[in-house]
Each structure stands twice: as C-alpha cells, then as structure tokens.
Coordinates of C-alpha atoms and ligand atoms in Angstrom, one line a residue:
Chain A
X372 CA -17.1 184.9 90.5
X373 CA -19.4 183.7 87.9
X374 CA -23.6 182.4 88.4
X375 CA -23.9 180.8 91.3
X376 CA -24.1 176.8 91.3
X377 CA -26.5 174.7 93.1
X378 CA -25.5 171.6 94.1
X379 CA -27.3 168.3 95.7
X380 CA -25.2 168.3 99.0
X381 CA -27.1 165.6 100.6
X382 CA -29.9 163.4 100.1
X383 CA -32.2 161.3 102.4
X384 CA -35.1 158.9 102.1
X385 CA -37.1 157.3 104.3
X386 CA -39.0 154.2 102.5
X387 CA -42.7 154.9 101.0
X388 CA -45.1 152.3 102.1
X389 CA -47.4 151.6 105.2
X390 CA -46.1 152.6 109.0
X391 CA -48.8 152.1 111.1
X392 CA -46.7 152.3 114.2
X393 CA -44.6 155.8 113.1
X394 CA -46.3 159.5 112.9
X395 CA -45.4 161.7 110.1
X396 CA -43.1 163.8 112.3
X397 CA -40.9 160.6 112.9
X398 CA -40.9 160.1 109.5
X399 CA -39.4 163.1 108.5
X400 CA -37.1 162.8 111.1
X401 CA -35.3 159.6 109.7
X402 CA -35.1 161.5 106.1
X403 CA -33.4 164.5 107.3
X404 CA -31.2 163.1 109.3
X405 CA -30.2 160.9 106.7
X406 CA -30.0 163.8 104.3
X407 CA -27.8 166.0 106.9
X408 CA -25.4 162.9 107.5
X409 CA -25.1 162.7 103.5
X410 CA -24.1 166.1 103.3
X411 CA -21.6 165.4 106.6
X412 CA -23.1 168.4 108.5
X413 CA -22.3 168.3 111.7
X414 CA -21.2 171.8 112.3
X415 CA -24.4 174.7 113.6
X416 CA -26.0 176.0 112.2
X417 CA -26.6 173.2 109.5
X418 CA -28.7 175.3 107.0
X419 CA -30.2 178.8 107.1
X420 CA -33.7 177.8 105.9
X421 CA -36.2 174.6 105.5
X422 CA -38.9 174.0 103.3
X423 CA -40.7 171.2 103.7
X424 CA -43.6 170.0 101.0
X425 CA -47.2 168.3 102.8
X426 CA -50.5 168.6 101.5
X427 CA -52.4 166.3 104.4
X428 CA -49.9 166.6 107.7
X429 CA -51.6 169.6 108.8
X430 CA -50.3 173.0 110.3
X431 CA -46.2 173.5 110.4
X432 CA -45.8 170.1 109.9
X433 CA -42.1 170.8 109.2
X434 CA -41.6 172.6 112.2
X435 CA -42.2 169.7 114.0
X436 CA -39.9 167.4 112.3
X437 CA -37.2 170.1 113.1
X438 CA -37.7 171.1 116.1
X439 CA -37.5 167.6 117.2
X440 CA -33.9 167.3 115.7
X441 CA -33.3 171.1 117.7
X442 CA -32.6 172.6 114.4
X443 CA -35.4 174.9 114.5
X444 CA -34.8 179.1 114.6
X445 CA -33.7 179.6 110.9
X446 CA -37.2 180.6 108.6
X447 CA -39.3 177.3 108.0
X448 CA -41.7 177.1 106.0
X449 CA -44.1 174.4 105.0
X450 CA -45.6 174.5 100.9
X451 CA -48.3 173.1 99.8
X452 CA -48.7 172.2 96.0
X453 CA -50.7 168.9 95.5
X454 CA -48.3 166.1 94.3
X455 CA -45.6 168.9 93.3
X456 CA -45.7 170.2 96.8
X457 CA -41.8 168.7 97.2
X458 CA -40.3 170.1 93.9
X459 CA -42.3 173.7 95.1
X460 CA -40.3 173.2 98.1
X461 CA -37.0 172.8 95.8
X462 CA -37.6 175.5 93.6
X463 CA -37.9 178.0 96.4
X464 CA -34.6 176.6 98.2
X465 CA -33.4 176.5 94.5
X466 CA -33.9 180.4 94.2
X467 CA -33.1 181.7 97.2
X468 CA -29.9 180.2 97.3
X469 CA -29.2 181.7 93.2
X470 CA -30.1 185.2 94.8
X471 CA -28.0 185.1 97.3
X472 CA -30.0 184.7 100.2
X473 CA -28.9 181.6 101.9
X474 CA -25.6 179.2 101.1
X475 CA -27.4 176.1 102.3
X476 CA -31.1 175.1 102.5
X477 CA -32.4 172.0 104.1
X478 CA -35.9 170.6 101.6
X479 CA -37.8 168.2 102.5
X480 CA -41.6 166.3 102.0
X481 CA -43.5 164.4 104.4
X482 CA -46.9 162.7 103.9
X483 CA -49.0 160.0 105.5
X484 CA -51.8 159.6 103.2
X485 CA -55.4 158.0 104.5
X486 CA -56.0 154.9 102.3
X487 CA -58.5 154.9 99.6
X488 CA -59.1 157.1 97.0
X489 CA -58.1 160.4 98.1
X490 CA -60.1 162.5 99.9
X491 CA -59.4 166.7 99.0
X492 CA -60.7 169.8 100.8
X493 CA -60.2 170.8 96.8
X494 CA -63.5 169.2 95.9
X495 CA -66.9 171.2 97.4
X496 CA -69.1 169.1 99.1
X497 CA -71.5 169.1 96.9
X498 CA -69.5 167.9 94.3
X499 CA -68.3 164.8 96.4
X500 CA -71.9 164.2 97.1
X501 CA -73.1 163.8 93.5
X502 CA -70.1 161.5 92.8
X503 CA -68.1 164.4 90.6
X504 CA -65.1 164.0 92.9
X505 CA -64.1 160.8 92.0
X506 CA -60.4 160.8 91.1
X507 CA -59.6 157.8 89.6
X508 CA -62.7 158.2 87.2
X509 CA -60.6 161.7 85.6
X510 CA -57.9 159.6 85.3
X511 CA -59.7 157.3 83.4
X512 CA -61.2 159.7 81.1
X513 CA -57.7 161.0 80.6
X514 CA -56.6 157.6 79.6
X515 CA -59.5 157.0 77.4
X516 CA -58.9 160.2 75.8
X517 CA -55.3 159.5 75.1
X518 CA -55.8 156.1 73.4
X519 CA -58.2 157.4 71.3
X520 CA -55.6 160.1 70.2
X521 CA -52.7 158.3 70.3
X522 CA -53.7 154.7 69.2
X523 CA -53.2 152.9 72.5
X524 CA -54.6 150.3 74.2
X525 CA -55.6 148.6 77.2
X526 CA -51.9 146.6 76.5
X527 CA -49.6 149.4 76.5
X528 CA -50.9 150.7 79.5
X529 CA -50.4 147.1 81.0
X530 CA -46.6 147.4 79.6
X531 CA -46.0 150.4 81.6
X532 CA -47.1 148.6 84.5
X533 CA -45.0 145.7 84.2
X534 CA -42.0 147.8 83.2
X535 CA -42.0 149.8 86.6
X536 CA -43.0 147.0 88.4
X537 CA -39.8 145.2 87.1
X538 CA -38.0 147.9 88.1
X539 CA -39.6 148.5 91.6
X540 CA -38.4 145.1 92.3
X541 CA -35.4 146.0 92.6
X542 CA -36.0 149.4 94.6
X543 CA -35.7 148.5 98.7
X544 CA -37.4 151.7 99.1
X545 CA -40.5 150.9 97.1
X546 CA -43.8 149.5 98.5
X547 CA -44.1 147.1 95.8
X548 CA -41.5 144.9 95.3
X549 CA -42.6 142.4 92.8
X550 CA -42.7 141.7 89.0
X551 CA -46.1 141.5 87.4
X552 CA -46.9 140.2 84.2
X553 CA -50.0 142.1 81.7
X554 CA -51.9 138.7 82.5
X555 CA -52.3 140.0 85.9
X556 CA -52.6 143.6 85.7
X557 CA -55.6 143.0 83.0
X558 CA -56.7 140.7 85.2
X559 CA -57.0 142.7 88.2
X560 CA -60.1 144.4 89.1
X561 CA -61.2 147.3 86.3
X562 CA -61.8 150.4 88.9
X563 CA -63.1 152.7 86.3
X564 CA -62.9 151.6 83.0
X565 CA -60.4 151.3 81.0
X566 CA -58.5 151.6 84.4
X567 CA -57.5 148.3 86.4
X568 CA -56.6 148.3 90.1
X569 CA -53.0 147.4 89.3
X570 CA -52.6 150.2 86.8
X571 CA -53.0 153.1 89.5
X572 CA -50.5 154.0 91.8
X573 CA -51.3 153.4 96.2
X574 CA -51.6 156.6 98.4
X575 CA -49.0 155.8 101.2
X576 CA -46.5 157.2 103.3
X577 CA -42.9 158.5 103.5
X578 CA -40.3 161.1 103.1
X579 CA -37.5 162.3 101.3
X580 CA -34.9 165.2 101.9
X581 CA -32.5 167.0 100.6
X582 CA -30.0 169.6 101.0
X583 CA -29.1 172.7 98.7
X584 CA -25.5 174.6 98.8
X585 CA -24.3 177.3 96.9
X586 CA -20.8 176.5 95.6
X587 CA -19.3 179.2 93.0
X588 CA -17.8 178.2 89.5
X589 CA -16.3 174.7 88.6
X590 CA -15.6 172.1 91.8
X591 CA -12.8 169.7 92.3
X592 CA -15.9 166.7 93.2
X593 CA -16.3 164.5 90.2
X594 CA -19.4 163.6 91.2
X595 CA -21.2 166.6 92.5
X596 CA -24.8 166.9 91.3
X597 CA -26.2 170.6 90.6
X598 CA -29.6 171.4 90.1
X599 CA -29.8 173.0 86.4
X600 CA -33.1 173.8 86.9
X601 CA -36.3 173.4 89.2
X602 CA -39.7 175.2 87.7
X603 CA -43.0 174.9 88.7
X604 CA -46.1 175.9 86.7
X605 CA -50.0 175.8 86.4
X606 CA -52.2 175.2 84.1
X607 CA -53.6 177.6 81.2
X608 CA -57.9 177.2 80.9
X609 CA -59.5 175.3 78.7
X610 CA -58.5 171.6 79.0
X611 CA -61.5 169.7 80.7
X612 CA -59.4 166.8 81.8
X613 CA -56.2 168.5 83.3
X614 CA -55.2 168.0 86.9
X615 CA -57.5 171.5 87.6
X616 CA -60.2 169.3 87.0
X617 CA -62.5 171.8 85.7
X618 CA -66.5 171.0 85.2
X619 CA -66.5 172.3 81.7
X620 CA -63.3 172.8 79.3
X621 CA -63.3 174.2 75.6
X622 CA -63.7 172.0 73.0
X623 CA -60.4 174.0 70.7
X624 CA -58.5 172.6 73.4
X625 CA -55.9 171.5 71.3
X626 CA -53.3 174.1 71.6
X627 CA -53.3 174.7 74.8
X628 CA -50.2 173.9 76.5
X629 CA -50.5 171.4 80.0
X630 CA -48.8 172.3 83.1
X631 CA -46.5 169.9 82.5
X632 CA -45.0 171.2 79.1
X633 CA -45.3 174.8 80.5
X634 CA -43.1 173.2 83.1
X635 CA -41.1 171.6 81.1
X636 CA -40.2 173.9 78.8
X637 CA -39.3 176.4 80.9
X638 CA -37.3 174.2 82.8
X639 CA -35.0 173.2 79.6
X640 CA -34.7 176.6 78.8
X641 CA -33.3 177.8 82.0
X642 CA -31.0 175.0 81.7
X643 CA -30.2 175.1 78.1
X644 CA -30.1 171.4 78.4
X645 CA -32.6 169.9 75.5
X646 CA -35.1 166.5 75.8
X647 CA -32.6 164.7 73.9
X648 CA -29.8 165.8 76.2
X649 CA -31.4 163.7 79.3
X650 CA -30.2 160.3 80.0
X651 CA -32.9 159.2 82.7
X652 CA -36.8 160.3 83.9
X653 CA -38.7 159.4 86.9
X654 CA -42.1 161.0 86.0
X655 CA -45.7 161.2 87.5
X656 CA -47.1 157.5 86.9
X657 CA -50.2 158.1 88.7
X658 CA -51.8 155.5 86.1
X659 CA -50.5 153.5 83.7
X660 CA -51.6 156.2 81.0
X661 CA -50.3 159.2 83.1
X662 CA -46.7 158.4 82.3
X663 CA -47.0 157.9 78.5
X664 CA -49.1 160.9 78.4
X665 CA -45.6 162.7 79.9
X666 CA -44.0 161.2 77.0
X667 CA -45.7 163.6 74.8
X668 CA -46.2 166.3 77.5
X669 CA -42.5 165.9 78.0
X670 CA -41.0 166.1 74.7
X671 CA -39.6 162.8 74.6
X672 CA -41.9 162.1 71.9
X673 CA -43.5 164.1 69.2
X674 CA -47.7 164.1 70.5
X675 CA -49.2 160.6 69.7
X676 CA -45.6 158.7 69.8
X677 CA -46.0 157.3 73.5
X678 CA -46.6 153.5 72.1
X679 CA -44.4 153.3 69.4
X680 CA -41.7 155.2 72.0
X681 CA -42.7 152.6 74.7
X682 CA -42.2 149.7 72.5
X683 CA -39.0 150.6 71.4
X684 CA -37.6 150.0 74.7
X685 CA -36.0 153.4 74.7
X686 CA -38.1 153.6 78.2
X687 CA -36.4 150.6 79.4
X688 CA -33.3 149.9 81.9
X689 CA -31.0 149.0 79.3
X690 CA -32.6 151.6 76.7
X691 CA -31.2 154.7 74.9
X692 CA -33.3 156.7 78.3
X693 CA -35.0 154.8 81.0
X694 CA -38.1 156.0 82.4
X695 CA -39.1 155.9 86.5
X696 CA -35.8 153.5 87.2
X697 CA -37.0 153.2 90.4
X698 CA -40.3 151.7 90.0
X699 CA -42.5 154.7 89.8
X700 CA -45.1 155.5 91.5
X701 CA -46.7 152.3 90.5
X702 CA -44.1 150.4 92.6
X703 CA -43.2 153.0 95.5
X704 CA -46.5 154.5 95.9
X705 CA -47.2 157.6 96.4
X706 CA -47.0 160.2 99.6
X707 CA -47.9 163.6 98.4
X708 CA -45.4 165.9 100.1
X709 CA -42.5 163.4 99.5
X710 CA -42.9 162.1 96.2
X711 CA -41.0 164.6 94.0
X712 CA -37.7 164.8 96.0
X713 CA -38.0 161.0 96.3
X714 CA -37.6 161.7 92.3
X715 CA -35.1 164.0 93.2
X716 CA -32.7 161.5 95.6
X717 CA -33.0 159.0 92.8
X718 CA -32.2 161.1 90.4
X719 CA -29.2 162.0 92.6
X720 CA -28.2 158.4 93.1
X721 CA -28.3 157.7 89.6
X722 CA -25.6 161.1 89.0
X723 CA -24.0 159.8 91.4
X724 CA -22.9 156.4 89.6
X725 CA -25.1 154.2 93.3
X726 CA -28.8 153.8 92.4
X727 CA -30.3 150.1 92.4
X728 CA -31.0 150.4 88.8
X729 CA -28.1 152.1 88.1
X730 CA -28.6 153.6 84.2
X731 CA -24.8 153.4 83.0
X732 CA -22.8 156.8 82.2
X733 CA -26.2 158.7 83.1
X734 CA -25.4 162.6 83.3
X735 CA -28.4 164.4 83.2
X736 CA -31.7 163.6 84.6
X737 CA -35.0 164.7 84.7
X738 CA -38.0 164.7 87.2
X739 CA -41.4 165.5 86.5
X740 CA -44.8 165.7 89.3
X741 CA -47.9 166.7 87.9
X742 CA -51.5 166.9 90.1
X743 CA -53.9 168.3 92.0
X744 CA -54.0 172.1 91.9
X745 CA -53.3 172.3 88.5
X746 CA -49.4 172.1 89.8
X747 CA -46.7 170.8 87.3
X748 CA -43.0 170.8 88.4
X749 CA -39.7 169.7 86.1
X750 CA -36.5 169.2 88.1
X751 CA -33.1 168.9 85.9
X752 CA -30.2 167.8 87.7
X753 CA -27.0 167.0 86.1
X754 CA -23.2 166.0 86.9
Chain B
X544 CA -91.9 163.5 96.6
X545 CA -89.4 166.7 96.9
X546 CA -86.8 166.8 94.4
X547 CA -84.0 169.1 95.2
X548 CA -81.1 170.0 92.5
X549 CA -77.8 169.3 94.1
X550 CA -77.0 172.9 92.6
X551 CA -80.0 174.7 92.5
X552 CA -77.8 177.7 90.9
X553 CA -77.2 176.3 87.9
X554 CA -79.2 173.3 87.4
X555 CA -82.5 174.0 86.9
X556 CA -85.2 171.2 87.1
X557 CA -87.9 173.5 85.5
X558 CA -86.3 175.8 83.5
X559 CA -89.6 177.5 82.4
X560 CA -90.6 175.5 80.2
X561 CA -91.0 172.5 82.2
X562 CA -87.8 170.6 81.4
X563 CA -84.0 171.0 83.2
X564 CA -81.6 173.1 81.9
X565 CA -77.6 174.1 83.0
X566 CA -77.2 177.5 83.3
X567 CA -73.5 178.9 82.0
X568 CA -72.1 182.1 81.3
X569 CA -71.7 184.2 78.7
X570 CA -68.9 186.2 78.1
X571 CA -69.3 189.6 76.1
X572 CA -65.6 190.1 75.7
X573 CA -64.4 186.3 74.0
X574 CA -67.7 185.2 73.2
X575 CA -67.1 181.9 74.9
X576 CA -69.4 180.1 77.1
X577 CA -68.8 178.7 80.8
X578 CA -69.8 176.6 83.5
X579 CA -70.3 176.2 86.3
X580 CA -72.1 180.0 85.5
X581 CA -69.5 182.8 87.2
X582 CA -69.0 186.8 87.0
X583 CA -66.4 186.6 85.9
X584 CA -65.2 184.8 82.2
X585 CA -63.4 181.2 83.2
X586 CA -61.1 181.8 79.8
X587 CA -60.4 185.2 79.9
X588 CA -61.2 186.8 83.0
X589 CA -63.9 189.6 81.3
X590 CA -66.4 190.6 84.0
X591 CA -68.6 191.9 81.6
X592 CA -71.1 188.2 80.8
X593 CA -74.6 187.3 80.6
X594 CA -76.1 184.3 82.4
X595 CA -77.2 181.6 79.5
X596 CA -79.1 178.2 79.1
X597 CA -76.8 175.9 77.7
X598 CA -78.3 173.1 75.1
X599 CA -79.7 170.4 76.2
X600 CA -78.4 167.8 73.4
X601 CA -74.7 166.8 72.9
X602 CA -72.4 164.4 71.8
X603 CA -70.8 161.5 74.2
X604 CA -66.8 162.3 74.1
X605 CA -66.1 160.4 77.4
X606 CA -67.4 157.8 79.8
X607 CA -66.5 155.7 82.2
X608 CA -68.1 153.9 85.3
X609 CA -67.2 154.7 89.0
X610 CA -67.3 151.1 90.8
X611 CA -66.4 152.3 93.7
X612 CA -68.3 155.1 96.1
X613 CA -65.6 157.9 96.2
X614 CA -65.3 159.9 99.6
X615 CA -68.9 162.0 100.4
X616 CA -70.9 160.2 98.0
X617 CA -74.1 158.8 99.4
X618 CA -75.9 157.3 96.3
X619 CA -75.7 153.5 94.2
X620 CA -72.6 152.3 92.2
X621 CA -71.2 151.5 89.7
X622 CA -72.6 154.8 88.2
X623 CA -71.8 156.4 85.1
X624 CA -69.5 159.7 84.4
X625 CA -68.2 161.3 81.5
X626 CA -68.0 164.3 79.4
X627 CA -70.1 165.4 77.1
X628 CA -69.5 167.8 74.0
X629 CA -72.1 170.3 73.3
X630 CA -71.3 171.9 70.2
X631 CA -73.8 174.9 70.2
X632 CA -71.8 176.2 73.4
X633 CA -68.3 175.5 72.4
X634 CA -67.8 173.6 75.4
X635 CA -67.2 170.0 77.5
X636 CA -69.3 169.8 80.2
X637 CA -68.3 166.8 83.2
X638 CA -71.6 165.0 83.6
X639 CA -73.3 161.9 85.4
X640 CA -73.7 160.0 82.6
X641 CA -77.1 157.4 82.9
X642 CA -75.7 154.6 81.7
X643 CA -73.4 152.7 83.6
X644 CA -72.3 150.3 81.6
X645 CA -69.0 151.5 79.3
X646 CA -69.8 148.9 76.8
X647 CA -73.0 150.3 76.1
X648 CA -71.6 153.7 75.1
X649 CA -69.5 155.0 72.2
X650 CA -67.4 158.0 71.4
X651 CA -70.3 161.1 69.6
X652 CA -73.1 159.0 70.8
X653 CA -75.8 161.7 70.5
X654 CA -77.2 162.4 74.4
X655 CA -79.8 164.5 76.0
X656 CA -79.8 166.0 79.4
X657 CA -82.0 164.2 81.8
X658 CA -82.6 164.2 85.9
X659 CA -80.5 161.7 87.9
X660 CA -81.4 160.9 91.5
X661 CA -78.5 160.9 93.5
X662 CA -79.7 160.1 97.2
X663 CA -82.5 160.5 99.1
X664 CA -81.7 162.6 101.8
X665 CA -82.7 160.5 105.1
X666 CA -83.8 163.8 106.9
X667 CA -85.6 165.5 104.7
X668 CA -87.0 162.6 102.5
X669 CA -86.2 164.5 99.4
X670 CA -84.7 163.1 96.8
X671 CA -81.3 164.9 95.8
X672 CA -81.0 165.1 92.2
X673 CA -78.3 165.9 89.8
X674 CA -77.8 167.1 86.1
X675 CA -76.9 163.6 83.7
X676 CA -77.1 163.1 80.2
X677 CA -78.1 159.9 78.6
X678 CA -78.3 158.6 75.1
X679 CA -80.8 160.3 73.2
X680 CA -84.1 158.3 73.4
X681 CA -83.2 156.2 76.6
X682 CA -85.5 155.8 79.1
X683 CA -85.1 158.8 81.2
X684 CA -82.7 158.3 84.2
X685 CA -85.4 159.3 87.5
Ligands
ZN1452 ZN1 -64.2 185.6 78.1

C-alpha cells in the first residue's frame, strides 16, 4: 500500500452570473448534486465530511445546502478565506483524506455577492468613511506599480482582457459571453486610473463542487484526475500593496515573497511537478493586471516577463500553456466562495479530455486564488 | 468650525507645534518604523517600541483617483489616493492624496502632509478630517 492518492471523483458547477430569483442555498444545491451524480454516488452515506467555502452567505451556510439534499449528520464545516475560501475548503478535504481520516469528502463554495464594489467587515469603519477602503483603487495602485516595473502598459492590460473575453465566449458557464476588442475596453469608463470598467472582474453569484476519494496506488481509469497538491498560504509583512492591504509597507520590499509564490512554491514542491511541467492555468484575474502579475508570482515568467510572455501567445488557447481557458474571472465573474473550485472543475474538465476550450493533450494543471485576507491558494491536479 | 481627526490616535492636527503629524511606531528590536502606531512591531512582532512622529515630507510612489464613492464613504469624488514614500522612516504610507487628477501627478513628486476634509458630519457640524499629502507647495487641501 503505497501514499495514498487523491482523486477528483466528481465535479459540479452551477453557472456564475446574476439569479435574482434563486437563494444561495438553492444554488448550492444544483452544484452538488451535479457533483454527487458525476461521481455516480447513489449509495449512503455519500461522503463522511463537507467543506463548503463562503465568505458573505452567512452562518452554516453549507449546512443548509445539505441538509436540504438529507445528507447532513457527517462533520460540516463551512471556511472562510476571502477569494481562496473554496481551495481552503480543498486543502482540508485534500488532507484529511491523505491522513486517513475520511475515503470521500464532498467540497464545495457558494456565494451571492451584493453588486458594487465589495463591501468587507475586513475594513474598520473608519477606514470606509475616509475613502481608504476602496478596492478597486489597490488594485489600481498594484497595476500602476507593476507597469512601472515591468514595462507594461495600458495595452497589455487591454490584451488580457480581450484574451479571456475570447475565451469566455465560449464558456456557457460564464457571465460574459462575448468578444471584446482593446478599442472598447480602453474605451470603457477609467474607474480608477489606469483601471477601466472592463478590465475588472463583476462580483456575482454561483457555485461549484467537488468530490475527494482516496484510491490507493495506480488505477485502471485512464482518465482519473488526482489532486498533486492543494496549499494555501498568507502573506509575509512588508509589501504595502498585497491583498493584506496594509496602511503602511517597507520600502525593501523587494524580497519579500507574495502569498501567491509562498503558495506556489510549496505547492510544486509537494508535487514535485515544476512551472514548466503545467500544461494549463486558470489564475486570479481580478484585473487585467492581476493575472500578469501571477505570471511572475507564478513562475511562469522570470519577474518583469509578464508582456513579453503575454505577447508570445504562450498564454493563448493554441499556445505552448493557456492561461484562464475558461474566461477568467473577467468573463465568468466572480462569487467568492465558489470561484477556486470553479478553477478546480475546469481544471478537471480540461484532464479529462471535455472542457469548452479544450487545451489538446493537457496533463497537468494549475489553479491559483489570491485575495482578501492576505489568502493565496495553488491547486495542482494532474492525470 | 470643529475639526475632528478621523483617527485622533494617530493623526494629530496639532502636533505641538501647530502643524499635523502621523504618529508610528518604533521598534527597539528591528529598528523599523510602523503605522498605523501598535504595541507591538508590524515586522517582527517585538513588543518592546516607542511611539514616533513620522516626517512630514515624502516622495509620491503611487496615485490614483477613486471616481466612484466606495461603500461607508460620505465625502466628494473623484478624490485622490496613493502611496507615499517617506524615506526618513523606511516606510510607504496609504494616503488621501489632494490632488485628484492622475495626470497632474508623477512617480517621486516631492509631497507634504496636509489636512483633508472628508465630510461634515450632519450631527455634529464638525467637519471630519483626514491625513493627505499633496505636492509640495500646493495650496493646502482644507
Ligand atoms: Zn520590529
């Protein structure tokens, strides 16, 4: 009997977008159900634990999603890390199941976000009151920091756009489902400069699931996807424009590792599986600039390669390694609790030879969340 | 009229001498300094530090301009944010910034701490100001 394997059993989705009409519990509902069928569960008990990832759907959210399917009485338990809150979810399933603990574990992330720019119990009054609370404006500081660095402009953030918008076209589970050109994302309202409208991604609704089982050594399924690692990390002090969103960082910031290369790294060492080993990404592209920023934060690039990498249409469907297949965030939106195992059933789809951008012969794959908290997470699956 | 500091802990709108000042921390152990001020060291958790002024002139290092009012905040928009660098501390501070126009604003533009009204508060009356730094010799912000 050698390490034990963990392998994707199932995987549900429900769509990210707007439901006026459906409360996050039914939500939910529709993604683990789908997940459960996927596996073909039909035997109880169906799992011997649940964690489900929410930041905003309020007290044992996932309790209600289960108990409405009667598959409450195993431990649930609901986990809250900002926009990593789903892949926090996986990495607990993830390690309970290596130690032993339980063969299969139901995860799953819910989220109905209110619209606007998001409101956080993270922020103090106060600081919401003098206008220091204002999201997008740390993104755009961020992205103003990173062109300065890495020789960007307003154009290659535009290009990211209309690459995961091209993509998201073709993603029925995606909010946004049409091609933009830069013409329009430049021309779209600037929000906080350098910043457009079209280059931030839309706080929405959804959710994704997924089921965990422990299978022992090598299996007869061709196409069974194991998870090869699922970290989560936060950030180090010091760096005044991380996701922690500090009021005052140091200015010998520079070798400081993010949360996301914490993340990453550990995540590639408890695979063994290298950067250059990965044949597809789906990556936090809460702006435009966010995702080539994980370029660098990633390793696909050495640190101030994210435009030259971009333009080589490595990042592409079609390239040497696509980036955010599905759309990104940019085209699906983004619910909090759901949106890193909506990486995650991608991801899955894609190892599994059926996603609607389907990247040809892709074996390993590699999903990244970053935000609020400082919390980074770095999924690797492979087949 | 009243002025009140939106964080009368550490910014001061007299700071003895007549003018505002943040107040930071510093830490005995790293010899770094902080803020928001704390008891214990935000970079290497040292308990032993000493409350400090921080200096009141700095370098722009980034700016941008909030078009929008984000959730809780009361006052006008657009309105300028950023970060400034102030060397003598070692630190980036986030800041109001009193210009709210990008355009007019470049990377190690030299800036001074000023007095930003926020709001007035419509109980009260007072006026709710905050800590923002403009470009040195602009027309002070209140
Ligand atoms: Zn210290």
């Amino acid at each position: 009997m050698g390490e034990p394997v963990v392998e994707i059993a199932g995987v549900g989705l429900h769509p990210f977008g707007r439901f006026p009409d459906r409360s996050v519990t039914e939500l939910g509902i529709h993604a683990v159900r789908a997940a459960l069928n996927d596996a073909g569960i039909t035997a109880r008990p169906a799992f011997q634990a649940a964690f489900c990832g929410t930041a905003y759907a309020g007290v044992a959210a996932g309790h209600k999603v289960l108990a409405a399917l009667a598959l409450t009485g195993c431990p649930i338990v609901d986990v809250e890390a900002g926009c990593a809150s789903g892949a926090a979810a996986l990495m607990l399933a993830d390690g309970a199941i290596r130690a032993g603990q339980y063969e299969t574990v139901l995860v799953f992330g819910i989220e109905k976000m209110p619209k606007g720019i998001i409101r956080s119990t993270f922020f103090e009054p106060w600081r919401e009151e003098v206008g220091l609370a204002a999201t997008p404006a740390y993104f755009a500081l961020r992205a103003q920091r990173l062109m300065r660095e890495s020789a960007l402009t307003k154009e290659d953030l535009a290009a990211v756009v209309v690459k995961n918008r091209a993509n998201g076209a073709a993603n029925p589970d995606a909010m946004f489902r049409t091609p933009v050109t830069a013409r329009e994302v430049l021309g779209s309202r600037v929000v906080c400069e350098p910043l457009h409208l079209w280059m931030l991604c839309s706080p929405n609704e959804g959710a994704a699931a997924v089921v965990l089982r422990r299978a022992e050594g090598v299996s007869a399924h061709r196409s069974r996807v194991v998870v090869r690692a699922a970290t989560l990390r936060s950030h180090l002090p010091g760096n005044v424009l991380g996701e922690a969103t500090p009021l005052a960082g140091l200015i010998d910031d520079r070798d400081i590792p993010s949360p996301t290369t914490l993340a990453a790294d550990a995540a590639h060492e408890e695979s063994g599986v290298g950067p250059d080993e990965i044949d597809v990404v789906e990556c936090q592209d809460t702006d435009a600039a966010r995702e080539l920023l994980a370029y660098e934060e990633l390793r696909l690039c050495a640190p101030g390669e994210a435009g030259s990498l971009l333009a080589s249409g490595e990042v592409h469907l079609g390239g040497r390694r696509p980036v955010n297949p599905s759309g990104g965030l940019l085209s699906k939106g983004e619910p909090l609790g759901a949106s890193a195992l909506g990486q995650v059933v991608e991801l899955t789809l894609q190892l599994r030879g059926r996603a609607a951008n389907q990247v040809d012969g892709a074996r390993v794959a590699l999903a990244h969340t970053v935000g609020r908290g400082a919390n980074a997470s770095v999924v690797i699956l492979s087949r | 009229m009243t002025e009140v500091s939106i964080q009368p802990e550490f910014f001061l709108l007299d700071a003895g001498d007549g003018r505002p000042a943040l107040v930071g921390t510093y830490c005995r152990s790293c010899a770094r300094r902080s803020f928001p001020p704390s008891s214990t060291c935000s970079w290497c958790g040292n308990e032993q530090t000493d409350t400090v002024h921080l200096s009141r002139t700095g370098t722009l290092w980034g700016w941008t301009a909030v078009t929008a009012a984000p959730p809780g905040y009361r006052g006008p928009v657009p309105f300028g944010f950023g970060v400034v660098e102030l060397p003598a501390d070692g630190i980036r501070v986030v800041t109001r910034v009193a210009v709210a126009d990008p355009d007019q604003l470049h990377h190690g533009q030299p800036v001074e701490l000023v007095v930003d009204v926020v709001h007035t508060d419509e109980e009260s009356g007072a006026r709710v100001v905050s800590w923002a730094f403009a470009p040195a010799g602009h027309q002070e912000a209140r």
